[in-house]
PDB file of C-alpha atoms and ligand atoms in Angstrom:
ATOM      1  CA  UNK A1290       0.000   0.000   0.000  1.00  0.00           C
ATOM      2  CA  UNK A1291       0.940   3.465  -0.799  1.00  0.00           C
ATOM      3  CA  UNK A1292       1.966   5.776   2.310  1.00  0.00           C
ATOM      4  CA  UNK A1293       0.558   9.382   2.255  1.00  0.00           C
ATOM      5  CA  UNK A1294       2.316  12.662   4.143  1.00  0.00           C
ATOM      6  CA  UNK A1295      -0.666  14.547   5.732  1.00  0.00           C
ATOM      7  CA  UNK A1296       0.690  17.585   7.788  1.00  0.00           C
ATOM      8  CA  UNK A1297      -1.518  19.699   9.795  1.00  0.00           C
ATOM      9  CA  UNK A1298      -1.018  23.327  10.508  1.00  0.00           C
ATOM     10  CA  UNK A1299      -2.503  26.296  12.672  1.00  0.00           C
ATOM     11  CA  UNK A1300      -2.830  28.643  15.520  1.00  0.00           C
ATOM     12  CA  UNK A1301      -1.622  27.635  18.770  1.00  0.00           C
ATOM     13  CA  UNK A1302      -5.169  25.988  20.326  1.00  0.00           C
ATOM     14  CA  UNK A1303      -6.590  25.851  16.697  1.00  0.00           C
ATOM     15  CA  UNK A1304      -6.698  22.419  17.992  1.00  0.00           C
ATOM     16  CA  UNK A1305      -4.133  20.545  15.877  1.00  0.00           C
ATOM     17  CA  UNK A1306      -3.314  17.644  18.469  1.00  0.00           C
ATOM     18  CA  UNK A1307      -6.681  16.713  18.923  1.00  0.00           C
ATOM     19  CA  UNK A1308      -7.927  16.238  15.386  1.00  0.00           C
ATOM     20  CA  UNK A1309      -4.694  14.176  15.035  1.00  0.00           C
ATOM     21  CA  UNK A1310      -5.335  12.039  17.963  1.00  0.00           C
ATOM     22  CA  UNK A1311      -9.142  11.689  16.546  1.00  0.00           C
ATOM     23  CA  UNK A1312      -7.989  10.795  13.073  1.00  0.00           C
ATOM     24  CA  UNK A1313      -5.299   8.685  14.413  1.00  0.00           C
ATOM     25  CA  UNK A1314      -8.204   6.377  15.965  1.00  0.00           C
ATOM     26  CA  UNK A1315     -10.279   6.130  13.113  1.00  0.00           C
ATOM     27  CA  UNK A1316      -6.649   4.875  11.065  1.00  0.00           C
ATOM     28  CA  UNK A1317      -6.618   2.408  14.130  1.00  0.00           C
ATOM     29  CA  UNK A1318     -10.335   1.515  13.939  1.00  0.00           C
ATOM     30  CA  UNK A1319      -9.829   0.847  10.357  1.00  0.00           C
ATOM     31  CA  UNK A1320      -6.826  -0.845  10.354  1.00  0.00           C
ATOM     32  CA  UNK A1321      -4.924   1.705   8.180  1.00  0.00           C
ATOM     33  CA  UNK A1322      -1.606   1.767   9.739  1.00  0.00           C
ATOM     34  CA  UNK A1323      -0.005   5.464  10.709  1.00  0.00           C
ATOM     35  CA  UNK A1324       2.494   7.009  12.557  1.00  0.00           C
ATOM     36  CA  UNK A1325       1.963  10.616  14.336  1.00  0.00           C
ATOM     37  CA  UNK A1326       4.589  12.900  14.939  1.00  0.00           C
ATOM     38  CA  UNK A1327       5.688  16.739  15.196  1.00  0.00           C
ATOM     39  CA  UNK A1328       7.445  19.400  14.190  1.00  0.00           C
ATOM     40  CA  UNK A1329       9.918  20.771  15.224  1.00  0.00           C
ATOM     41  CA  UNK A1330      10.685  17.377  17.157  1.00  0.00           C
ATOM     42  CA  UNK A1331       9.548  13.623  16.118  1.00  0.00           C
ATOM     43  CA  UNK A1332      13.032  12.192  16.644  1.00  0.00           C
ATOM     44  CA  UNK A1333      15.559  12.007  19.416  1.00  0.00           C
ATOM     45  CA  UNK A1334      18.119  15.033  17.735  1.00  0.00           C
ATOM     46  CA  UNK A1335      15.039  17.011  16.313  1.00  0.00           C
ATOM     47  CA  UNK A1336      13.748  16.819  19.836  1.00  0.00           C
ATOM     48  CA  UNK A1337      16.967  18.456  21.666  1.00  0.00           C
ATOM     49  CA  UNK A1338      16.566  21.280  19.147  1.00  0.00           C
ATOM     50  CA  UNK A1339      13.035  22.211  19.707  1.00  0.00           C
ATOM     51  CA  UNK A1340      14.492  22.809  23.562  1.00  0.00           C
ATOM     52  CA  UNK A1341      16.301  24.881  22.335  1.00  0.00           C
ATOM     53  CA  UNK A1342      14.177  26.647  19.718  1.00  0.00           C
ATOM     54  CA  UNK A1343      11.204  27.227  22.546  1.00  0.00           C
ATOM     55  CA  UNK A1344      13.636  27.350  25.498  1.00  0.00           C
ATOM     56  CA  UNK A1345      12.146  30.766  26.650  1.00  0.00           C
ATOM     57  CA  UNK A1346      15.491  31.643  28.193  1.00  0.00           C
ATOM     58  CA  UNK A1347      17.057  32.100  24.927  1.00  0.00           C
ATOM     59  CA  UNK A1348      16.289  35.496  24.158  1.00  0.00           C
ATOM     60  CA  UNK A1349      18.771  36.224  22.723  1.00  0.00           C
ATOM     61  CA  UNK A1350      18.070  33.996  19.684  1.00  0.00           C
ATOM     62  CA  UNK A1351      18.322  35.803  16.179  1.00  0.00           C
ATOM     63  CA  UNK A1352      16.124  35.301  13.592  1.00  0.00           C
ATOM     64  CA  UNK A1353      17.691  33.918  10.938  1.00  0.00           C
ATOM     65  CA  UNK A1354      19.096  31.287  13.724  1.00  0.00           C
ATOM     66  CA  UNK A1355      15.190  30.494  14.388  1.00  0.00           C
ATOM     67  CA  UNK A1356      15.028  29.460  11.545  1.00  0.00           C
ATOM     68  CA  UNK A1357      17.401  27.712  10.399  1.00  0.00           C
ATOM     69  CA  UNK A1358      17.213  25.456  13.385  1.00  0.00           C
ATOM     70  CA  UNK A1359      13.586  24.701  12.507  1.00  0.00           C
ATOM     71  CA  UNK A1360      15.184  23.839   9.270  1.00  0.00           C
ATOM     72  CA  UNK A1361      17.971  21.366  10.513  1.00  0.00           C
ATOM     73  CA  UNK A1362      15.086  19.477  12.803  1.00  0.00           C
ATOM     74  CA  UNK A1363      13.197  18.910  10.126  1.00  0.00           C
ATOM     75  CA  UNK A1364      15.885  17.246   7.986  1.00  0.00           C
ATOM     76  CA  UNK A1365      17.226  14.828  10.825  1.00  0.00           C
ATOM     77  CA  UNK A1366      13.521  14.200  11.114  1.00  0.00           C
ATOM     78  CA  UNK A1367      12.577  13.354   7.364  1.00  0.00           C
ATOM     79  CA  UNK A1368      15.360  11.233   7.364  1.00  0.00           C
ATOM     80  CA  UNK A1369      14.574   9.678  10.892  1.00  0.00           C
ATOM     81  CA  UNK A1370      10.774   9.677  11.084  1.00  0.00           C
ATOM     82  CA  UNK A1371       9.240  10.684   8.420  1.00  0.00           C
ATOM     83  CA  UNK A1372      10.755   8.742   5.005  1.00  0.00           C
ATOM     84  CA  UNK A1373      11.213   5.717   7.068  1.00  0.00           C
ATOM     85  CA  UNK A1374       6.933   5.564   7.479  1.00  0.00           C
ATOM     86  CA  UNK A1375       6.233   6.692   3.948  1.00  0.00           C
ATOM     87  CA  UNK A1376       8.940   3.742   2.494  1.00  0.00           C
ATOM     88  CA  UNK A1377       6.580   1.442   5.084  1.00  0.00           C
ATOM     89  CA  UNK A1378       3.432   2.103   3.107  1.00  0.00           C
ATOM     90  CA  UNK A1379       2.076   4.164   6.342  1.00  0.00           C
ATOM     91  CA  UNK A1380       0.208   7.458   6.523  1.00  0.00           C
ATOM     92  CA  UNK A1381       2.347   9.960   8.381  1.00  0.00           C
ATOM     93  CA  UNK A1382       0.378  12.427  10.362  1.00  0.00           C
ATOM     94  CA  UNK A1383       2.594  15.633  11.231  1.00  0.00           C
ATOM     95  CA  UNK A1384       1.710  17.945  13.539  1.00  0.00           C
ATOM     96  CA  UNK A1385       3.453  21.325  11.931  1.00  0.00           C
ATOM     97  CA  UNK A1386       5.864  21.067   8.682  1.00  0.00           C
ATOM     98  CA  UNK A1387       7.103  23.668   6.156  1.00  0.00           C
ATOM     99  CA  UNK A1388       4.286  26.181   6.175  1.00  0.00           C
ATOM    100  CA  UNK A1389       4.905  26.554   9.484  1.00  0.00           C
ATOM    101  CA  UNK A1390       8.072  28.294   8.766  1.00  0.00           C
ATOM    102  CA  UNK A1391       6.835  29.972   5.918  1.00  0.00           C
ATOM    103  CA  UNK A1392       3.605  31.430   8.529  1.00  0.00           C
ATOM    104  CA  UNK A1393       6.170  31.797  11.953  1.00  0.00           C
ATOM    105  CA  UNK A1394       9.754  33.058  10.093  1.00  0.00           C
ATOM    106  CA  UNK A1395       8.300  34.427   7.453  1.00  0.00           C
ATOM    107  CA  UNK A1396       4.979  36.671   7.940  1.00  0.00           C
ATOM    108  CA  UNK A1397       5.986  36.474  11.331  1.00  0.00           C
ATOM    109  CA  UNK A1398       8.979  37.493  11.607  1.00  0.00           C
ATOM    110  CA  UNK A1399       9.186  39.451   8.471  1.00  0.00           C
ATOM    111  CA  UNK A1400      11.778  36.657   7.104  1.00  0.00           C
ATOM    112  CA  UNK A1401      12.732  37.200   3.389  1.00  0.00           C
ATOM    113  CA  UNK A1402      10.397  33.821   1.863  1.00  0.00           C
ATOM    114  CA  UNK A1403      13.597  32.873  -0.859  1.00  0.00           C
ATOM    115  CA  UNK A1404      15.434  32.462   2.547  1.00  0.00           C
ATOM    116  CA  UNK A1405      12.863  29.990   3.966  1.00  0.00           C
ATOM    117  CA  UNK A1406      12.704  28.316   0.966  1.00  0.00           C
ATOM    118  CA  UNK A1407      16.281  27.996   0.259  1.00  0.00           C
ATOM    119  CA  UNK A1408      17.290  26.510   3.517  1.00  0.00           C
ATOM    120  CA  UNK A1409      13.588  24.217   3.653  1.00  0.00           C
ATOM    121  CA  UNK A1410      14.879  23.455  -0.561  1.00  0.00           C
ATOM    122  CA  UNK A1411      15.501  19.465   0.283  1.00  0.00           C
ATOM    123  CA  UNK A1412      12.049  19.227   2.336  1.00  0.00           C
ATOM    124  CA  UNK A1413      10.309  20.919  -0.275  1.00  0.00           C
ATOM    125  CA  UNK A1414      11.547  18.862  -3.187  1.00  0.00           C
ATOM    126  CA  UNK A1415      11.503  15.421  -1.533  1.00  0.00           C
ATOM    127  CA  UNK A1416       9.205  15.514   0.692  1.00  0.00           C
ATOM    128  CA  UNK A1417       6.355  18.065  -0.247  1.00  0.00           C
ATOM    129  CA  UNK A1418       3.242  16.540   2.082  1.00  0.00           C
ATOM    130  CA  UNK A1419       0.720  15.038   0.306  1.00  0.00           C
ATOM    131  CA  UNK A1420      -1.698  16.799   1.731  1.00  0.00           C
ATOM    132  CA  UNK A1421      -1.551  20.166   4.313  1.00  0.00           C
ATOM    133  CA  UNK A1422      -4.757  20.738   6.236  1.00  0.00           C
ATOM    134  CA  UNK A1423      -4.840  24.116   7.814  1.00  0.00           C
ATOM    135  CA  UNK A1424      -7.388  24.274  10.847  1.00  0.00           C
ATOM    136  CA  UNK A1425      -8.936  27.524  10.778  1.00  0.00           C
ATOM    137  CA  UNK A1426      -9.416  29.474  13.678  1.00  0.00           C
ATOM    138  CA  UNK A1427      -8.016  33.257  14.001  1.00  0.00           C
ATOM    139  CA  UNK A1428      -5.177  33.437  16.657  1.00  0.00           C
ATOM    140  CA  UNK A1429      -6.986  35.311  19.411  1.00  0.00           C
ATOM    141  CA  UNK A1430      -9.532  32.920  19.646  1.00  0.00           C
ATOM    142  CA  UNK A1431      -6.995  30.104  19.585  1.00  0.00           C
ATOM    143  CA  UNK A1432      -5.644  31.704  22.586  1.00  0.00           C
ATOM    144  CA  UNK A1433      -8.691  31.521  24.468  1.00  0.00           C
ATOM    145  CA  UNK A1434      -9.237  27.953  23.814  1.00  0.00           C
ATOM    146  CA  UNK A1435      -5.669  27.495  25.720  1.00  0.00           C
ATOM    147  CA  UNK A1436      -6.176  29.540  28.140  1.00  0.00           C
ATOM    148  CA  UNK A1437      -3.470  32.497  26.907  1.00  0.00           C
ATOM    149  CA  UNK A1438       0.059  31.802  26.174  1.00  0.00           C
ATOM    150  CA  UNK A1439       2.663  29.508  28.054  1.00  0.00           C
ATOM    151  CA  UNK A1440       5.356  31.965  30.023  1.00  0.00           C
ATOM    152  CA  UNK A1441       7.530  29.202  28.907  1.00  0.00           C
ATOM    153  CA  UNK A1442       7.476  29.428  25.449  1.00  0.00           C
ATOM    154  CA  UNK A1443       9.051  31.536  23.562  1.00  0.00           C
ATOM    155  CA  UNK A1444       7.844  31.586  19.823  1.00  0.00           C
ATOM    156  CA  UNK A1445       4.018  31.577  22.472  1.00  0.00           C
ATOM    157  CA  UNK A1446       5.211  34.826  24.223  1.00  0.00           C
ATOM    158  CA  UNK A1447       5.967  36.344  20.743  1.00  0.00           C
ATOM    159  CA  UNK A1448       2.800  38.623  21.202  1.00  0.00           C
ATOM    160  CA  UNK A1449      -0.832  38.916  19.960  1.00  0.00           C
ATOM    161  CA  UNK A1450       0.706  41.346  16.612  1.00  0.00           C
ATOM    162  CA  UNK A1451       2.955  38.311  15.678  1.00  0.00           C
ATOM    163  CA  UNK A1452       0.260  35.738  16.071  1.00  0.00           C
ATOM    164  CA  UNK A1453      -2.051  37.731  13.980  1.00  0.00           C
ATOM    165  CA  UNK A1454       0.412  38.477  11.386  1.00  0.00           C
ATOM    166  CA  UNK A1455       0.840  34.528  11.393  1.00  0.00           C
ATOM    167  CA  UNK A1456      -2.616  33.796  10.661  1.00  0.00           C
ATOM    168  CA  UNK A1457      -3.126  36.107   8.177  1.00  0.00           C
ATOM    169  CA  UNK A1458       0.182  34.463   6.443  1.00  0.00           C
ATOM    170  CA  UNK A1459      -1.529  31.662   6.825  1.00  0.00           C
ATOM    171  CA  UNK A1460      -4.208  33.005   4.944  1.00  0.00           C
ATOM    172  CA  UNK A1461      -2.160  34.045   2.108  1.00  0.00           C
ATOM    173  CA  UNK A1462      -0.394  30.617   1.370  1.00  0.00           C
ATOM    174  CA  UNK A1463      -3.466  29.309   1.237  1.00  0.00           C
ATOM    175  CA  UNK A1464      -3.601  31.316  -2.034  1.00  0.00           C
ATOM    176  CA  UNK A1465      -0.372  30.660  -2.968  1.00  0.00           C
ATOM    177  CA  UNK A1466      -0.750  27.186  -1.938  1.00  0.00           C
ATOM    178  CA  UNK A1467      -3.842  26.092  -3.490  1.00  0.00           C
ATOM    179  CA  UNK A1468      -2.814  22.705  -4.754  1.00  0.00           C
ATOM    180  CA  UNK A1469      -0.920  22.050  -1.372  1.00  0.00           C
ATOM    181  CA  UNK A1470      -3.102  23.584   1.561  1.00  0.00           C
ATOM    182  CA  UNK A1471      -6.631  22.835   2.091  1.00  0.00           C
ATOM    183  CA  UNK A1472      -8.572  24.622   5.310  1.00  0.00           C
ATOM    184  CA  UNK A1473     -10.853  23.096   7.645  1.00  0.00           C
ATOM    185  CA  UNK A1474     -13.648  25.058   9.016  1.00  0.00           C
ATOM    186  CA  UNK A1475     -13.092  24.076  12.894  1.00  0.00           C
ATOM    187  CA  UNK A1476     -16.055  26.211  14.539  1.00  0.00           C
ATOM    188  CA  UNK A1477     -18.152  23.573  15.414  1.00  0.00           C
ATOM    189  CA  UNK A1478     -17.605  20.637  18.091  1.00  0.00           C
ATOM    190  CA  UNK A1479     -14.019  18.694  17.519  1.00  0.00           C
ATOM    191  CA  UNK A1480     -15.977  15.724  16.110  1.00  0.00           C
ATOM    192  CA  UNK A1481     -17.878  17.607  13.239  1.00  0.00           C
ATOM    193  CA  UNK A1482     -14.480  18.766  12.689  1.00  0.00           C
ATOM    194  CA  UNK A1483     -12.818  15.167  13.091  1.00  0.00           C
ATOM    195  CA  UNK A1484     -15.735  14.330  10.156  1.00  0.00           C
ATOM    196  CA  UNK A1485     -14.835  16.824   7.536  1.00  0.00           C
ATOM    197  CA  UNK A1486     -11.113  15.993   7.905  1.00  0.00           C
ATOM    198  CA  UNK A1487     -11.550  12.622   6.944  1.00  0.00           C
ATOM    199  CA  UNK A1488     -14.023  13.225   4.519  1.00  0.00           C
ATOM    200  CA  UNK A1489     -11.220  15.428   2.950  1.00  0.00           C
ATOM    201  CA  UNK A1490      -9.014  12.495   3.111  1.00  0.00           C
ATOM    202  CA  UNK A1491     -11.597  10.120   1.459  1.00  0.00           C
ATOM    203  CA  UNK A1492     -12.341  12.771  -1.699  1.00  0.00           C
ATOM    204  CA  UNK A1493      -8.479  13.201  -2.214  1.00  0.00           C
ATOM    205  CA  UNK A1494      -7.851   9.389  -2.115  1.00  0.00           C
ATOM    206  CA  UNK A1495      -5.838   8.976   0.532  1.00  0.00           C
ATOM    207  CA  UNK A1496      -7.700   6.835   2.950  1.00  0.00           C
ATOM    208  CA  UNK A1497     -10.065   4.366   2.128  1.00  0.00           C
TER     209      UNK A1497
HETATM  210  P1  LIG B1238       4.207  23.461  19.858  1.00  0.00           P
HETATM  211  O1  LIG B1238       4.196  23.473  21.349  1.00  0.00           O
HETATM  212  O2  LIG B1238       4.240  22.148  19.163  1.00  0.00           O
HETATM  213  O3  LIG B1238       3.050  24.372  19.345  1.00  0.00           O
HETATM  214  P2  LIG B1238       1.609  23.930  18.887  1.00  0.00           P
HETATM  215  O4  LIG B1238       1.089  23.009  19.947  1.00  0.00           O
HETATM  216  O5  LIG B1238       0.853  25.195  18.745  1.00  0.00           O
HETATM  217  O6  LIG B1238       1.836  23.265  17.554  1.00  0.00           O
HETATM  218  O7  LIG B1238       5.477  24.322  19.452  1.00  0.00           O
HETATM  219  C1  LIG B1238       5.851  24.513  18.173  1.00  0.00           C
HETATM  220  C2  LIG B1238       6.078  25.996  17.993  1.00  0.00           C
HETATM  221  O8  LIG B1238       7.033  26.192  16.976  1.00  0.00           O
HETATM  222  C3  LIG B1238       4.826  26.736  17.587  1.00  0.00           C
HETATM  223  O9  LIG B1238       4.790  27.953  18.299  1.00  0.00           O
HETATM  224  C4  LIG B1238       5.040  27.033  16.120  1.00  0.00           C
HETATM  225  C5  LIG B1238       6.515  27.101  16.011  1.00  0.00           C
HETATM  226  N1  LIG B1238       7.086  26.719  14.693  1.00  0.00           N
HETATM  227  C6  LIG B1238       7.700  27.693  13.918  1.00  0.00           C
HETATM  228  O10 LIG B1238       7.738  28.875  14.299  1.00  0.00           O
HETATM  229  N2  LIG B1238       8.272  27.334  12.732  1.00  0.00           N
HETATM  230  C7  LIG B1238       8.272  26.036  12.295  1.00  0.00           C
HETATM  231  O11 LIG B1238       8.810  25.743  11.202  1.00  0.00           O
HETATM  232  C8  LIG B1238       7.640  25.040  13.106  1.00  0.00           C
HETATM  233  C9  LIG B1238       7.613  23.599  12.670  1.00  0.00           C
HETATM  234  C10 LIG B1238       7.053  25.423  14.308  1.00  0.00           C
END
């Protein structure tokens, strides 16, 4: 069986680990088999850099150096996590992959884009997802659902200006994106949500 890269991107508290731990039990129900993982993160060296990517103690943190340690993760993790699923024939479920560095670094944090893309250039040629599913809910009312920002985290302490600026990047690679990035509506309950995703995944042919 074919394996499928499914990557799922949003707001902090759009709700992005949920809908992958519902989806992830519906693979299970229907004995599809999956792995779930996360960026940055998702293997043991990937891991030790997201410390210290969201170590809130490292202020002093440029840029440029945000970003390009998103970018190393996510290599050590293709090579770890992710191509290792995909040659099993499984459906990878990511929580956060390129876009997210296009959305954070870039409309964030004003990156220049031919930056991001030149130093995210072996993701996005050998492992462009599949699929991207962007859950759709505007930063400030992702917020609420969490309950405000962890004092620990520092891309979460960025400020409410960043975190809108983010979703409206969001909003704009959607355009750009339109083969790539679909959105999911997630105002209703996390099940109606839950249904549409895998309805999604059913039109597009990548579950059964
Ligand atoms: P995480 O706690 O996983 O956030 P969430 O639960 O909202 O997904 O932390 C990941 C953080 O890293 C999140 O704030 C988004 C940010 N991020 C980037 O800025 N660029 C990236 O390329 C990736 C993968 C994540």
């Amino acid at each position: 069986m074919k394996g499928a890269f499914i990557t799922f991107e949003g707001c902090e508290g759009a709700g992005k680990s949920t809908q992958i731990r519902l989806l992830a039990e519906y693979l299970s129900k229907n004995k599809i088999p999956y792995t779930v993982t996360r960026e940055p993160g998702g293997t043991k060296i990937s891991e030790s850099i997201r410390e210290i990517i969201l170590d809130g103690k490292n202020t002093a943190m440029t840029d440029e150096c945000e970003a390009l340690l998103y970018a190393a993760a996510r290599v050590q993790h293709l090579a770890d996590t992710v191509k290792p699923a995909l040659d099993r024939g499984e459906i990878v479920l990511c929580d956060r992959y390129i876009f997210s560095s296009f959305a954070y670094q870039g409309y964030g944090r004003g990156l220049d884009m031919t930056f991001l893309k030149e130093i995210n250039r072996y993701a996005m040629e050998k492992f462009m997802p599949d699929l991207t599913l962007f859950l759709d809910l505007p930063a400030v009312n992702a917020f609420a659902r969490k309950h405000g920002a962890d004092k620990n985290d520092r891309i979460e302490q960025a400020g409410e200006a960043f975190h809108n600026r983010v979703y409206n990047g969001y909003k704009s690679l959607l355009n750009e994106y339109r083969e790539n990035i679909l959105p999911v509506d997630c105002s209703g309950t996390k099940f109606e949500t839950n249904e549409k995703i895998i309805q999604i995944l059913r039109s597009r042919g990548l579950i059964s």
